[in-house]
Coordinates of C-alpha atoms and ligand atoms in Angstrom, one line a residue:
X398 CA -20.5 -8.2 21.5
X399 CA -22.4 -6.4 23.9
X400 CA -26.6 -6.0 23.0
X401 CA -27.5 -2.7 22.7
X402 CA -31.6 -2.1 23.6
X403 CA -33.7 0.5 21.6
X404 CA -32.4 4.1 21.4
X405 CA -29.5 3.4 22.9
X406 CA -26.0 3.7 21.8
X407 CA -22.8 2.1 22.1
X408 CA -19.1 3.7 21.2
X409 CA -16.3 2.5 21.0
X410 CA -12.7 5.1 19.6
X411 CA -13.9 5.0 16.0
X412 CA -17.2 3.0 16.4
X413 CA -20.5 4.1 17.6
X414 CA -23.4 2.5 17.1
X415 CA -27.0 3.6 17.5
X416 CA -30.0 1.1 17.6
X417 CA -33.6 2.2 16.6
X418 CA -35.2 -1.4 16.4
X419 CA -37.1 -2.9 18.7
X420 CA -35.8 -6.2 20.1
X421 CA -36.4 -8.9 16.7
X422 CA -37.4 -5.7 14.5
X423 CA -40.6 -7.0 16.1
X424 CA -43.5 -4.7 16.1
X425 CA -43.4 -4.0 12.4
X426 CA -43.2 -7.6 11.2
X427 CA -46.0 -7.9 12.9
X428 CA -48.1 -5.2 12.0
X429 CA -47.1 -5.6 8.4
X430 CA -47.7 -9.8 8.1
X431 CA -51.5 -9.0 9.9
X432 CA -51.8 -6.2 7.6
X433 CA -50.1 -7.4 4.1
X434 CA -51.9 -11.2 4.9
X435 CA -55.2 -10.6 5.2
X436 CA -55.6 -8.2 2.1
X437 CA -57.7 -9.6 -1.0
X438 CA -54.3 -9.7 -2.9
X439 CA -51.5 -11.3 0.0
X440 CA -48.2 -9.1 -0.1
X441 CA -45.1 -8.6 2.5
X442 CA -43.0 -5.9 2.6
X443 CA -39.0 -6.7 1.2
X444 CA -37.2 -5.6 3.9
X445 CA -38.7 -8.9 6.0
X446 CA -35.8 -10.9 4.0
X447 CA -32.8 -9.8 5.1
X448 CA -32.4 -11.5 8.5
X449 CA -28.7 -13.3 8.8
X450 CA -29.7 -16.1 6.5
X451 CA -31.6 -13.6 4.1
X452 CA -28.5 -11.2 4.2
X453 CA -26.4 -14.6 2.9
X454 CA -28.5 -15.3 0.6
X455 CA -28.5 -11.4 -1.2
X456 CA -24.5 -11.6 -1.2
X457 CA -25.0 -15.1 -3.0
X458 CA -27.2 -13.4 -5.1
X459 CA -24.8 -10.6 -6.1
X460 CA -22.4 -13.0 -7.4
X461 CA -25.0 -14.7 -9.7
X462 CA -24.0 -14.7 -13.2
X463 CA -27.3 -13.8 -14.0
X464 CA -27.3 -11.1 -11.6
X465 CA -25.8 -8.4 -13.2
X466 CA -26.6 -5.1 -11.0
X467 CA -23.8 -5.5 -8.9
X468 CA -21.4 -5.7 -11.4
X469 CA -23.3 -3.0 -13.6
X470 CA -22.9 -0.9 -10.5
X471 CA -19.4 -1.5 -9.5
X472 CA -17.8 -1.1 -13.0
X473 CA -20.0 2.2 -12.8
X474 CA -18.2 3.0 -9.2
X475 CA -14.7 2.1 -10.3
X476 CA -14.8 4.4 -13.5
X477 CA -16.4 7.3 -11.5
X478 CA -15.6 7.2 -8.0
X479 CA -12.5 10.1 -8.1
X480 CA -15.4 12.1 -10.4
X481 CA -17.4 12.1 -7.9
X482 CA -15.3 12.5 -4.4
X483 CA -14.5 15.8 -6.6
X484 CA -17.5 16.8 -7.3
X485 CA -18.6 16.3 -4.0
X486 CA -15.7 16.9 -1.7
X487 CA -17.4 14.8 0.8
X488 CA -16.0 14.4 4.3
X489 CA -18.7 11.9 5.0
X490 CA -20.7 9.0 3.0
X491 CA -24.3 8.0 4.4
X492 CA -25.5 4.8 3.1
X493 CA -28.9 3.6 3.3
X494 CA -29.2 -0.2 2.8
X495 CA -25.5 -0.5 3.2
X496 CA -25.4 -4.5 3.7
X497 CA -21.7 -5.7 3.8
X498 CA -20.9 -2.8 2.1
X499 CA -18.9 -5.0 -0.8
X500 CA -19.2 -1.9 -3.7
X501 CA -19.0 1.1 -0.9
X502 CA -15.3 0.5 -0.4
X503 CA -14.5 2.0 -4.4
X504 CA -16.3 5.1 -3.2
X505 CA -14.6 5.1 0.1
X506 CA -11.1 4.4 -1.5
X507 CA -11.9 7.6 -3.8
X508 CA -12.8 9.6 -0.8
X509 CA -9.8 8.9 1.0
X510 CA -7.2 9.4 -2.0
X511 CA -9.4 13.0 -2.3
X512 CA -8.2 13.1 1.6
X513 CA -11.7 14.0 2.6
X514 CA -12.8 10.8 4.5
X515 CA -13.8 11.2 8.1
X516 CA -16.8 9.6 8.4
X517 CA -19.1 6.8 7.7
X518 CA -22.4 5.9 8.4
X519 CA -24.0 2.6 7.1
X520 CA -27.8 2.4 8.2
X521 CA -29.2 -1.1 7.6
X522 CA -31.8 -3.2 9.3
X523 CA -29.5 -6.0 9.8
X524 CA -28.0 -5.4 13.3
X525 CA -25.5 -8.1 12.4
X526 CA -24.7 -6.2 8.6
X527 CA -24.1 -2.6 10.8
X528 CA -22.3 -4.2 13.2
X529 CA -20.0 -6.4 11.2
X530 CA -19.4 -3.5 8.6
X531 CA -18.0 -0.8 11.1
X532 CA -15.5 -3.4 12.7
X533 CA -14.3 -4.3 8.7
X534 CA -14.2 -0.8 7.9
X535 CA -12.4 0.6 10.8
X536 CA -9.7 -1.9 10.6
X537 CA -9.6 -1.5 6.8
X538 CA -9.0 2.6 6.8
X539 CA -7.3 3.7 9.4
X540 CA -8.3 6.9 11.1
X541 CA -12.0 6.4 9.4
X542 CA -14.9 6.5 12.4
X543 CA -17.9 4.3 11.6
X544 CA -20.9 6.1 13.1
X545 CA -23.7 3.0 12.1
X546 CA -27.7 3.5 12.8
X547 CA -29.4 -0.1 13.1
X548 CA -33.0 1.1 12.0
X549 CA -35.2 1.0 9.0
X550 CA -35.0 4.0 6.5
X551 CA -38.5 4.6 6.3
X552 CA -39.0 5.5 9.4
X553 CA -35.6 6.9 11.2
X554 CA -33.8 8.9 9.0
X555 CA -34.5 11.6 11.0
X556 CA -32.4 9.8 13.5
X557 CA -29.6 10.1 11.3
X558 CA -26.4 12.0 12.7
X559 CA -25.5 15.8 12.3
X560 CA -23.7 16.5 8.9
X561 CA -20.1 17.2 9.5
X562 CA -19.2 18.6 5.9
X563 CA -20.2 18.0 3.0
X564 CA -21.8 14.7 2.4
X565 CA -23.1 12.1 0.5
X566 CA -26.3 10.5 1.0
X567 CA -26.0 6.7 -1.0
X568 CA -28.7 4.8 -2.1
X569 CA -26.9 2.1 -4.7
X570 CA -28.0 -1.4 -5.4
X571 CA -31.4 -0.6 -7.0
X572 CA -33.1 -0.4 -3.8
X573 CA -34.9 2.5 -4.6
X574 CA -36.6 0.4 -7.2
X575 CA -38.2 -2.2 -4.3
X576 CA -40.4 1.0 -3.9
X577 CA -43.8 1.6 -5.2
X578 CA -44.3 4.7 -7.1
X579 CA -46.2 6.9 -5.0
X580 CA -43.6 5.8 -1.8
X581 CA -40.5 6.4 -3.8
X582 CA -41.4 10.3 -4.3
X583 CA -42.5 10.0 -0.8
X584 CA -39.2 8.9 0.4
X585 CA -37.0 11.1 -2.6
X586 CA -38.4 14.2 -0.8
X587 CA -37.6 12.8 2.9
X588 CA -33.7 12.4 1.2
X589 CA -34.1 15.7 -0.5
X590 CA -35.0 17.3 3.1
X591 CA -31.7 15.5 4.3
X592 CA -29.3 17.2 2.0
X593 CA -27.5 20.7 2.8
X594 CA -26.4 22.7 0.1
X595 CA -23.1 21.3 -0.2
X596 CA -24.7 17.6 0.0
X597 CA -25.6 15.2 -2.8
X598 CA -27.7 12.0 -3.7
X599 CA -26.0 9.2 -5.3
X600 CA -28.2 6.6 -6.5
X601 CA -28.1 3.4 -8.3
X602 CA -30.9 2.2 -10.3
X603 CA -31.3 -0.4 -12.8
X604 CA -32.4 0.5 -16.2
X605 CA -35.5 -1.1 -18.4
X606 CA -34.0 -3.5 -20.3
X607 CA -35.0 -6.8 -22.3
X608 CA -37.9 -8.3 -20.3
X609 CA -35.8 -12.0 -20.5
X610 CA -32.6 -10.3 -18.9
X611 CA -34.4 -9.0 -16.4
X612 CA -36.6 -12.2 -15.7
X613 CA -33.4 -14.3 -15.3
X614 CA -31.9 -11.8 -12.7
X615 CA -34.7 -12.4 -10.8
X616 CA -35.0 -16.3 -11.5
X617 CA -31.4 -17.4 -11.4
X618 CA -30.6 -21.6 -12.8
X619 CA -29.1 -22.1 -9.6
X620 CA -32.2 -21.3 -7.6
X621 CA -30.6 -18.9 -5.0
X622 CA -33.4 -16.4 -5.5
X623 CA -36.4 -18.9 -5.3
X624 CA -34.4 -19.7 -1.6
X625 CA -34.2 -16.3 -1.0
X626 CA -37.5 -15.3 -1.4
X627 CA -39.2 -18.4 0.4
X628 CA -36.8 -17.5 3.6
X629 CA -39.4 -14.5 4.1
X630 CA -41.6 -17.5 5.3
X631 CA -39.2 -18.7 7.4
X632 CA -38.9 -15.3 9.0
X633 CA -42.3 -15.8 9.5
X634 CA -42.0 -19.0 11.4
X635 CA -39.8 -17.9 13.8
X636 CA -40.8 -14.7 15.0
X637 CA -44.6 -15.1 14.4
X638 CA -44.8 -18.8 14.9
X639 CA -46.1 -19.1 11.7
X640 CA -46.3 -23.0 10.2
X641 CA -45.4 -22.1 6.9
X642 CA -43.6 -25.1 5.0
X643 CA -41.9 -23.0 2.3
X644 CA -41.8 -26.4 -0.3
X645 CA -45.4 -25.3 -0.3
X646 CA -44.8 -22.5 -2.2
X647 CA -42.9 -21.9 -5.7
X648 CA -40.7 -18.9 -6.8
X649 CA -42.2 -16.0 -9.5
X650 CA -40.6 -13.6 -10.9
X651 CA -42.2 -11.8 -13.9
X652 CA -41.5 -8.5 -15.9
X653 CA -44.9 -6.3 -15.5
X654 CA -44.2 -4.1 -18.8
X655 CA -47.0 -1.8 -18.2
X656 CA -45.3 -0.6 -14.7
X657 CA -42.1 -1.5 -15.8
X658 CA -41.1 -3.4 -12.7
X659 CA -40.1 -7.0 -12.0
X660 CA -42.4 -8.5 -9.2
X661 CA -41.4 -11.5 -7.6
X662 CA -44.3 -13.8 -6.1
X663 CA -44.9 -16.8 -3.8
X664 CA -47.3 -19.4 -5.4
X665 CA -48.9 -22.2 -3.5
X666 CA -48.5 -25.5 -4.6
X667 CA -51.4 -26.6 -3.0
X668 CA -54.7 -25.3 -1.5
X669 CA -53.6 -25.2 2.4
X670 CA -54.2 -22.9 5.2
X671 CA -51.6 -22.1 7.6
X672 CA -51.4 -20.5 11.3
X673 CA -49.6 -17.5 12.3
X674 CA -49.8 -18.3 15.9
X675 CA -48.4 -14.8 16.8
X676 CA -51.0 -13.3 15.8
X677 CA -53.9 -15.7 16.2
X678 CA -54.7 -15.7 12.6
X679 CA -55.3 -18.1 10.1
X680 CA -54.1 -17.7 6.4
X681 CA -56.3 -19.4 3.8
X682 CA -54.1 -20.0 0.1
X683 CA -56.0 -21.1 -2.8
X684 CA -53.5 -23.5 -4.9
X685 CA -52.1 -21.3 -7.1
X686 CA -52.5 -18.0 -5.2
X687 CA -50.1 -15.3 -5.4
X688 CA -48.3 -14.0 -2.2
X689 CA -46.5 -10.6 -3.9
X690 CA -43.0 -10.2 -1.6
X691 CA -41.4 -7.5 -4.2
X692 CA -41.6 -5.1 -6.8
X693 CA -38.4 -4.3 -8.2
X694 CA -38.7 -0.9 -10.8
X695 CA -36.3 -0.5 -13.8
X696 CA -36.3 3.0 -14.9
X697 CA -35.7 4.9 -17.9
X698 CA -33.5 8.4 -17.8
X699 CA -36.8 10.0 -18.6
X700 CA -38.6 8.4 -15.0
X701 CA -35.8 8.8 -13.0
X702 CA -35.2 12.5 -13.8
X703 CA -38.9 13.0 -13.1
X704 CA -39.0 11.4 -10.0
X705 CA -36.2 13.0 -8.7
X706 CA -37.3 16.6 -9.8
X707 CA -40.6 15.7 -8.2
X708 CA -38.7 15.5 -4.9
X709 CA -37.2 18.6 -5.3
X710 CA -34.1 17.1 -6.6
X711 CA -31.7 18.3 -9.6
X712 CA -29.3 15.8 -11.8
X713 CA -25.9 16.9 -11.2
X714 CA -24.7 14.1 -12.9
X715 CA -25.6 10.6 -15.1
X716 CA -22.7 7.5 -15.1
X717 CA -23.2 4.3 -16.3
X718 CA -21.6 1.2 -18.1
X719 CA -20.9 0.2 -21.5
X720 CA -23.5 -1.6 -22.0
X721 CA -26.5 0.6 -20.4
X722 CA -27.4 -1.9 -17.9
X723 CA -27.6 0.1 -14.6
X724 CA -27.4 3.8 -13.7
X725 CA -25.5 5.8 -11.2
X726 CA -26.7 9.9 -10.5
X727 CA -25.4 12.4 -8.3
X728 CA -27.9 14.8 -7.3
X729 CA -28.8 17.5 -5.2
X730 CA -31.3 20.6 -4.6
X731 CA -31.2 23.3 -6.8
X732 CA -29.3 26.4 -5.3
X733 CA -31.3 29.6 -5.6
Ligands
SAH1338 N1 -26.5 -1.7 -0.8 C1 -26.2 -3.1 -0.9 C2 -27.3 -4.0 -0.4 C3 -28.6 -4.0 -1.1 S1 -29.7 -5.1 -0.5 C4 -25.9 -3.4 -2.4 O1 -26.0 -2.5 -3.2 O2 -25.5 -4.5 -2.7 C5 -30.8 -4.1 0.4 C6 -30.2 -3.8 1.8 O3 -31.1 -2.8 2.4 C7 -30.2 -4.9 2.7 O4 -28.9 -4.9 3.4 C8 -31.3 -4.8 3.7 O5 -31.1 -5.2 5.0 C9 -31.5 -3.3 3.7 N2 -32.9 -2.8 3.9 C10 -34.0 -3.2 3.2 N3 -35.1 -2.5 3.6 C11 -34.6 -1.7 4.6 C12 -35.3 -0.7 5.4 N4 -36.6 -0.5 5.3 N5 -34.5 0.0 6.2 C13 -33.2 -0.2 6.3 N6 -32.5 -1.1 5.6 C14 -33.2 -1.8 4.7
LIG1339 N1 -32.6 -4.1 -4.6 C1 -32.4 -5.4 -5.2 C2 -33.2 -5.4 -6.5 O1 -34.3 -5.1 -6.6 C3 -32.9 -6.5 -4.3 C4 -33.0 -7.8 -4.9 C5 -32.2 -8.3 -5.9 C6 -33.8 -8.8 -4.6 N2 -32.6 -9.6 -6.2 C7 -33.5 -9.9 -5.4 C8 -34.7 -8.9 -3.6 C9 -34.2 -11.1 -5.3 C10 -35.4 -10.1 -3.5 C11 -35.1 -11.2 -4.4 O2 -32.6 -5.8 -7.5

């Protein structure tokens, strides 16, 4: 497939794809590993994971049986997607974060039994993920155009294409939650700015729960999520020519119950100090020093309603399973 630089876009009949990232999403990693390294407490942002290996390990991840967001969130989909392609009457499902797009295809399925679908457009920082998605998704609805934006959400949506209809803006898979607090009503009111009057927000978010079910989510027996969260260091090695040997560092993942959020953490086994050739710098771990790689937020109906309405937003509607796991809202701005 045919490399498409910065700012440029490629089309296809039904696929058109626009890129916003520098070369190896480059620049950022950078800025953020000088930045998030050298700080008295070490911390990298999440969205460093998901290169093609990361991505893998996310979907393995989702089918963990200790995992049980995806699922929450899917049986949530399947009982409410033809709810909500009514509600909505959507022509046109954004998704930010979109990944392989496993659960988007219930809402998509809705949208097209409604007879509304027209368009879709997945923004991900996975080239490969956007790429991949719009050829699936083409093939598997006829008629459907793919309109994907390879970029990262915090800092192109305004790059996002003219509305066509009404639409939906989706943020599902707790993502929202990977957020700190004062960034999440930051980035609610950059949605909220998104959204006509005819729009809506559909969210997932997972829900406070008992601190061990959420610790084992995060800690899995298998050890997929320990892998998953040392490949950030591999990402590390290879575009920053970092020396990072990820056996030197052990998986956390611990329920903060005064914030309410899972973190997950990279300990050092050992005191060491490794090299980050990319950017001349040397990175000094104590053994037993905490690199923090991810907050993950579990909210209560009470939070979530707040935040939203902090953003300008208004519930329109509150699904979620039998067993209160996970939540799914549709929201939108207020009409005056
Ligand atoms: N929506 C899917 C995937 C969730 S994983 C689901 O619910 O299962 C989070 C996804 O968001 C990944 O595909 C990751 O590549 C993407 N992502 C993370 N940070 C991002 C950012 N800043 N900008 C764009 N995409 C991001
Ligand atoms: N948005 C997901 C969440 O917070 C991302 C995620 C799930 C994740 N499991 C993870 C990220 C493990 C890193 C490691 O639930």
């Amino acid at each position: 497939m045919a490399v498409t630089p910065p700012g440029t876009s490629a089309a296809t009949a039904d696929i058109r794809i626009d890129s916003h990232l520098d070369g190896a999403g480059g620049r950022s990693l950078a800025d953020d590993a000088l930045d998030g390294l050298t700080r008295p407490f070490k911390e990298l942002p999440p969205k460093h994971f998901y290169d093609a290996r990361g991505a893998e390990l996310f979907d393995r991840i989702c089918e963990l049986p200790e995992y049980y967001p995806t699922r929450a969130e899917r049986a949530i989909l399947e009982q409410s997607a033809a709810e909500i392609a009514r509600l909505t009457g959507a022509v046109e499902l954004v998704e930010l974060g979109s990944g392989t797009a496993a659960k988007t295809r219930v809402l998509l399925d809705a949208l097209a039994a409604a007879g509304t679908l027209s368009r879709y457009v997945p923004v991900d920082v996975t080239e490969s993920m956007v790429r991949e998605c719009a050829l699936a998704l083409t093939s598997e609805y006829p008629g459907l155009r793919v309109h994907g934006v390879i970029g990262d959400f915090e800092r192109h949506l305004d790059q996002l294409p003219e509305a066509e209809g009404p639409r939906i803006i989706a943020f599902l898979g707790g993502t929202i939650g990977n957020f700190p607090p004062g960034s999440r009503r930051r980035f609610l009111r950059e949605i909220a700015r998104l959204l006509g009057p005819e729009d809506h927000l559909l969210m997932g978010t997972d829900l406070v729960k008992d601190p061990s079910v959420l610790e084992a989510a995060y800690d899995d027996s298998a050890g997929v999520t320990a892998e998953f969260n040392r490949n950030v260091l591999r990402v590390l090695n290879r575009e920053l020519d970092a020396d990072f040997d990820p056996e030197d560092f052990e998986h956390v993942a611990l329920f903060d119950r005064s914030n309410e959020w899972i973190e997950m953490r990279l300990r050092a086994r050992r005191e060491h100090t490794t090299h980050v050739r990319g950017l001349d710098l040397q990175v000094h771990f104590d053994a037993g020093e905490e690199l923090r790689t991810e907050i993950s937020a579990k909210f209560t109906p009470e939070r979530l309603e707040g935040d939203l309405a902090a953003a300008g937003l208004e519930l329109a509607s509150w699904m979620t399973d039998p067993e209160g796991l996970f939540a799914l809202t549709l929201s939108r701005r207020p009409s005056l």
